[in-house]
Coordinates of C-alpha atoms in Angstrom, one line a residue:
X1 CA 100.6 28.7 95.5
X2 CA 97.9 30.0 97.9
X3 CA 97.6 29.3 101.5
X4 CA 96.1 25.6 101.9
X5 CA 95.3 23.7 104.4
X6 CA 96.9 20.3 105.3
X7 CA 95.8 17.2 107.6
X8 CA 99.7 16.1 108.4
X9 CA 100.4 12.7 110.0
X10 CA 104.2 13.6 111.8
X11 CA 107.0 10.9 110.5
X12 CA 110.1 12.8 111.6
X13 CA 110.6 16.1 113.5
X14 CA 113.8 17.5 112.4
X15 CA 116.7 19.1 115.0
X16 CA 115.3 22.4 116.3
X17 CA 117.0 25.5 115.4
X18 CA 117.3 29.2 116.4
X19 CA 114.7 31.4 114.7
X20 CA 116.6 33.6 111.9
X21 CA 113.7 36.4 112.5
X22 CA 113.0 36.2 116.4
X23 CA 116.4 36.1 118.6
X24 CA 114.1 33.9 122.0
X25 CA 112.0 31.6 119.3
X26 CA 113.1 28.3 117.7
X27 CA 111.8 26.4 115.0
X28 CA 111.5 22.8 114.1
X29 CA 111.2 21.3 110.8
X30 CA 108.8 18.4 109.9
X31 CA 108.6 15.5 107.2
X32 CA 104.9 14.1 107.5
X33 CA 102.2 12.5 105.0
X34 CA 98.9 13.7 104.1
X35 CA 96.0 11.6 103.2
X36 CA 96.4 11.4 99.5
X37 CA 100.2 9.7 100.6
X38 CA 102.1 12.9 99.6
X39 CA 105.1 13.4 101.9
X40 CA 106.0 17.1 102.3
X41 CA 109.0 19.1 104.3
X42 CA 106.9 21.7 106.6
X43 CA 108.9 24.2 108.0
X44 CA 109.1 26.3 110.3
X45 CA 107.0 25.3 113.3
X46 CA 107.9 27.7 116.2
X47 CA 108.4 27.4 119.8
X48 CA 110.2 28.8 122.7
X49 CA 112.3 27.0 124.9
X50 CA 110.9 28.9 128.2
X51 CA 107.4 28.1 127.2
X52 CA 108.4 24.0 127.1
X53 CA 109.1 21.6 124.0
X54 CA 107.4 21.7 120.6
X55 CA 103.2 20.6 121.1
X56 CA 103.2 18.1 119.0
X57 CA 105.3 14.3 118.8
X58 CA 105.8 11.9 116.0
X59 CA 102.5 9.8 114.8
X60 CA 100.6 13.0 116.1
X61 CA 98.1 14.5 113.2
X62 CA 98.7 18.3 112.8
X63 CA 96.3 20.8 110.6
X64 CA 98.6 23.2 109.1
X65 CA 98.1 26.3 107.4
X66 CA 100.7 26.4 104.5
X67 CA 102.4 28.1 101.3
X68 CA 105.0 27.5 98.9
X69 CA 108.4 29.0 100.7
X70 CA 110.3 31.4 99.0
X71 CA 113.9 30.2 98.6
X72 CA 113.0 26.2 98.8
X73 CA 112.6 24.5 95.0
X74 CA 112.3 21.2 96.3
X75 CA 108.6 20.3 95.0
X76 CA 107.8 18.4 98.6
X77 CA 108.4 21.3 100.7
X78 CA 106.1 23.9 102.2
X79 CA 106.5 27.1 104.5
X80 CA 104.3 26.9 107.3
X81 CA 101.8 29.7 108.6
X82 CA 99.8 27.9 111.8
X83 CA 99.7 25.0 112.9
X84 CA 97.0 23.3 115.4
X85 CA 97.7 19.8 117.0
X86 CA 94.5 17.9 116.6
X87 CA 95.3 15.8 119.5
X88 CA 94.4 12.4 117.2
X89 CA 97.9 10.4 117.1
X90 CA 97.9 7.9 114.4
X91 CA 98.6 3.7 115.9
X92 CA 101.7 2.4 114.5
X93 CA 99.9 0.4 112.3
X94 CA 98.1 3.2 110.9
X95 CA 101.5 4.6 109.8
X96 CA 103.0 1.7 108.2
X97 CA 99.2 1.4 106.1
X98 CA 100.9 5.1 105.0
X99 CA 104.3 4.3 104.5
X100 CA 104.0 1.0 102.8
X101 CA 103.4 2.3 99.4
X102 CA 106.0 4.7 99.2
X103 CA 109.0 2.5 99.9
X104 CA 111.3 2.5 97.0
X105 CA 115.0 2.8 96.6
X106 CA 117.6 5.9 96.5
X107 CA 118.2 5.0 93.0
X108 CA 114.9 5.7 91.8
X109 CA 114.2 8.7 94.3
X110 CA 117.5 10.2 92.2
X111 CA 115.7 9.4 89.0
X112 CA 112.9 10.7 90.3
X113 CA 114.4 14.3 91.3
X114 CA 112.8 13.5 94.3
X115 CA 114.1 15.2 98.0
X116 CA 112.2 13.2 100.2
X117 CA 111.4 9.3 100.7
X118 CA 111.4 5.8 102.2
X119 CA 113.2 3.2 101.7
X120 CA 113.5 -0.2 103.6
X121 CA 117.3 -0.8 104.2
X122 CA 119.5 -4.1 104.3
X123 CA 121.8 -3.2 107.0
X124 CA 125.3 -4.2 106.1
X125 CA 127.0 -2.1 109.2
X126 CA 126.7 0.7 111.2
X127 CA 130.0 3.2 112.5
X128 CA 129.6 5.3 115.6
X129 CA 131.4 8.2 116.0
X130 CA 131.7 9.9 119.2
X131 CA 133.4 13.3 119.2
X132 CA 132.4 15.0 122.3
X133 CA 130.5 14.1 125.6
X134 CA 130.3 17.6 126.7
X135 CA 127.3 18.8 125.1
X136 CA 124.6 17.5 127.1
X137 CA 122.2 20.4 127.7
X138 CA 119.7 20.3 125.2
X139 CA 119.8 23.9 123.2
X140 CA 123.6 23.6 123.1
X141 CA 123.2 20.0 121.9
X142 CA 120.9 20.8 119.0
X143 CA 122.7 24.0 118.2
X144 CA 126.1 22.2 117.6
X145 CA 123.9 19.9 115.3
X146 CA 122.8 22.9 113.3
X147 CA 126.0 24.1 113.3
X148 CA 126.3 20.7 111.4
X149 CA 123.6 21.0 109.3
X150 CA 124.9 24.4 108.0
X151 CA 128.6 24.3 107.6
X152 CA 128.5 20.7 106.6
X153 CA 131.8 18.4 107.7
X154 CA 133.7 21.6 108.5
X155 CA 131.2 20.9 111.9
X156 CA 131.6 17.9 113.7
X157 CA 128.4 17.0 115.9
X158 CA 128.8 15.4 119.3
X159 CA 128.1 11.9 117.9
X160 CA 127.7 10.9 114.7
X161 CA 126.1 7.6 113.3
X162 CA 126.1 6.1 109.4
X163 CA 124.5 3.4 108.3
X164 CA 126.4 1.3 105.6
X165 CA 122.7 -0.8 104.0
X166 CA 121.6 -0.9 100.5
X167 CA 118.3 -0.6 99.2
X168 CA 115.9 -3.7 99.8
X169 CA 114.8 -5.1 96.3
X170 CA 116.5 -2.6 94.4
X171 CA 119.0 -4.5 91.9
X172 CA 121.0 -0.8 91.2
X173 CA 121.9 -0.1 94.4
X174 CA 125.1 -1.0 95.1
X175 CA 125.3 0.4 98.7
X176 CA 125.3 3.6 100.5
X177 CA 126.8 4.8 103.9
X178 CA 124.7 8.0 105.0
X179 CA 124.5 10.1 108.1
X180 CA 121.4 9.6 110.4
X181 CA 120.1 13.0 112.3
X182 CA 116.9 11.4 114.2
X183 CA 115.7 13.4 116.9
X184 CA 114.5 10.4 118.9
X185 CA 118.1 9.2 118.3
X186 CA 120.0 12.5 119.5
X187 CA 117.8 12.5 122.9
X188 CA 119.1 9.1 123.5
X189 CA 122.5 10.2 123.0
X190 CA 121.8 12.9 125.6
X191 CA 120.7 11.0 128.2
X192 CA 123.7 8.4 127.9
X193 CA 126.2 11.2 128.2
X194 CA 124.5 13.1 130.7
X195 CA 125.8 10.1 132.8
X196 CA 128.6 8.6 131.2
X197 CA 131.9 10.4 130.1
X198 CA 134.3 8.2 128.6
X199 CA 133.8 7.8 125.0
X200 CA 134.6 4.0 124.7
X201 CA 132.0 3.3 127.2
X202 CA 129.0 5.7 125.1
X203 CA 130.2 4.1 121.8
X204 CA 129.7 0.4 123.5
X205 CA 126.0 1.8 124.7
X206 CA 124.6 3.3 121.6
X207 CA 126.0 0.0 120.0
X208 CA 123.7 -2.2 122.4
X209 CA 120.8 0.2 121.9
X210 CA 121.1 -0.3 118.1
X211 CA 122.0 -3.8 118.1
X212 CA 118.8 -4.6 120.1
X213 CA 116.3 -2.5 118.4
X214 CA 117.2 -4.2 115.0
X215 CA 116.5 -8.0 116.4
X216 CA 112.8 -6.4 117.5
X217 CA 111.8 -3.9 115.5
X218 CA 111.1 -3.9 111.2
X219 CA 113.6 -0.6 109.8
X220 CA 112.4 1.9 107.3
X221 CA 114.5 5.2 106.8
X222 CA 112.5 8.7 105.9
X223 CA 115.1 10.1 103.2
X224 CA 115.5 14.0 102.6
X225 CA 118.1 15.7 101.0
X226 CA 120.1 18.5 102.0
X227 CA 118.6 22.3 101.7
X228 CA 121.9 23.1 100.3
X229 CA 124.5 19.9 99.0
X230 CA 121.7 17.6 98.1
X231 CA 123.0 15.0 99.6
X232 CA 121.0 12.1 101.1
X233 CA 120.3 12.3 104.6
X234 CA 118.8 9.9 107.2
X235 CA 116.3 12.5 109.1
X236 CA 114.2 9.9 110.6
X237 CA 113.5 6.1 111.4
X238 CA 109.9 3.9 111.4
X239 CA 110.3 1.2 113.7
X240 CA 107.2 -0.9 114.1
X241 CA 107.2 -4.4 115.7
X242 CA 108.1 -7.3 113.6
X243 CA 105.4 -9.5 112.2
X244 CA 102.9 -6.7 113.7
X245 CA 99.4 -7.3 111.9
X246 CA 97.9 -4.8 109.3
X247 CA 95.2 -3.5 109.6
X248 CA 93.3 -0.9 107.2
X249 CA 90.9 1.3 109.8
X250 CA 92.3 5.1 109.1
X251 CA 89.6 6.9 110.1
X252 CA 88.9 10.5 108.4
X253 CA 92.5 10.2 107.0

């Protein structure tokens, strides 16, 4: 594959991580869609701590300079060269016009041999897991979660949330439980244990925050499987409001 350019609506920004080739640097991972509906893993977008947060947030519309990464097979992903910010964040209903067509079901995704997708769960329960409130500075906090995403369960990060749903529509599915690593979600688990300790009390919390946003908000989880085990993996949510109007006015995308 050649270098290409990309127009890249943002859907999830993955947990940063410390740059394997430059010792200062990190690099975050994104899942986004382009504007033939493709979703593709771009990765690595780098940034310094020192120099502030990654340029770029979710719904934000990145060009990227890309090729096919070396040691990746998954079909979706790409190994990113440049990327600008084109300062042109998509509306929320601009990104559920995207999303809509690709919701399906982890059954077919598997079928598919696909590593990245969205489905629309039925939530059946939800299990909070809190195994440290120590970690609340940011790089430590992300690197404990990479030490997650690397070494697997042998890694516990400092709280943990599964979803128990199945997938809406889809007959087959007799129910999942799977491990959700938003980044939205781990900064609000940051700034609840900044200022609260006891680990009753942040389980209680993150229960009330979750509890709330499902009565308001429609759910759609952005699937991706794991670089290494393969396993499903919850790297993002799509909250818009409920009963929000559609409307089709994507413009140049």
């Amino acid at each position: 594959m050649k270098r290409e350019k990309e127009e890249i609506a943002v859907l999830v920004r993955a947990t940063p991580e410390k740059s394997k080739k430059d010792g200062d640097g990190h690099a975050v991972g994104v899942i986004g869609i382009n504007k033939h509906g493709e979703l593709l893993r771009l990765y690595p977008l780098g940034f310094r701590y020192g120099e502030g947060l990654v340029d770029f947030r979710k719904n934000d519309l990145l060009e990227v300079t890309v090729t096919k990464p070396e040691h990746d097979v998954r079909w979706e992903s790409r190994k990113v060269l440049s990327h600008i910010n084109l300062e042109k964040p998509l509306k929320e209903r601009e990104i559920k016009e995207l999303i809509l067509p690709l919701v399906t079901s982890i059954e077919k995704l598997n079928l598919e041999g696909a590593s990245l997708g969205v489905v629309k769960p039925e939530i059946l329960d939800f299990e909070i897991k809190v195994n440290s409130t120590e970690a609340y500075d940011r790089q430590q906090y992300f690197n404990l979660i990479g030490d997650f995403l690397e070494k697997g369960e042998k890694s516990a990060m400092p709280v943990e949330i599964r979803f128990f749903f199945r997938c809406e529509g889809e007959e087959a599915c007799r129910g999942h439980k799977i491990i959700l690593l938003d980044w939205e979600f781990n900064e609000t688990v940051r700034n609840i244990i900044r200022d609260e300790q006891e680990l009753t009390a942040v389980e209680m919390k993150l229960e009330e925050h979750f509890s709330d946003f499902m009565k308001e908000k429609e759910l759609y989880f952005i699937m991706g499987t794991h670089f290494t085990y393969g396993t499903w993996m919850i790297t993002g949510l799509f909250c818009p409001e409920k009963n929000g109007k559609l409307q089709s006015n994507l413009s140049g995308f």
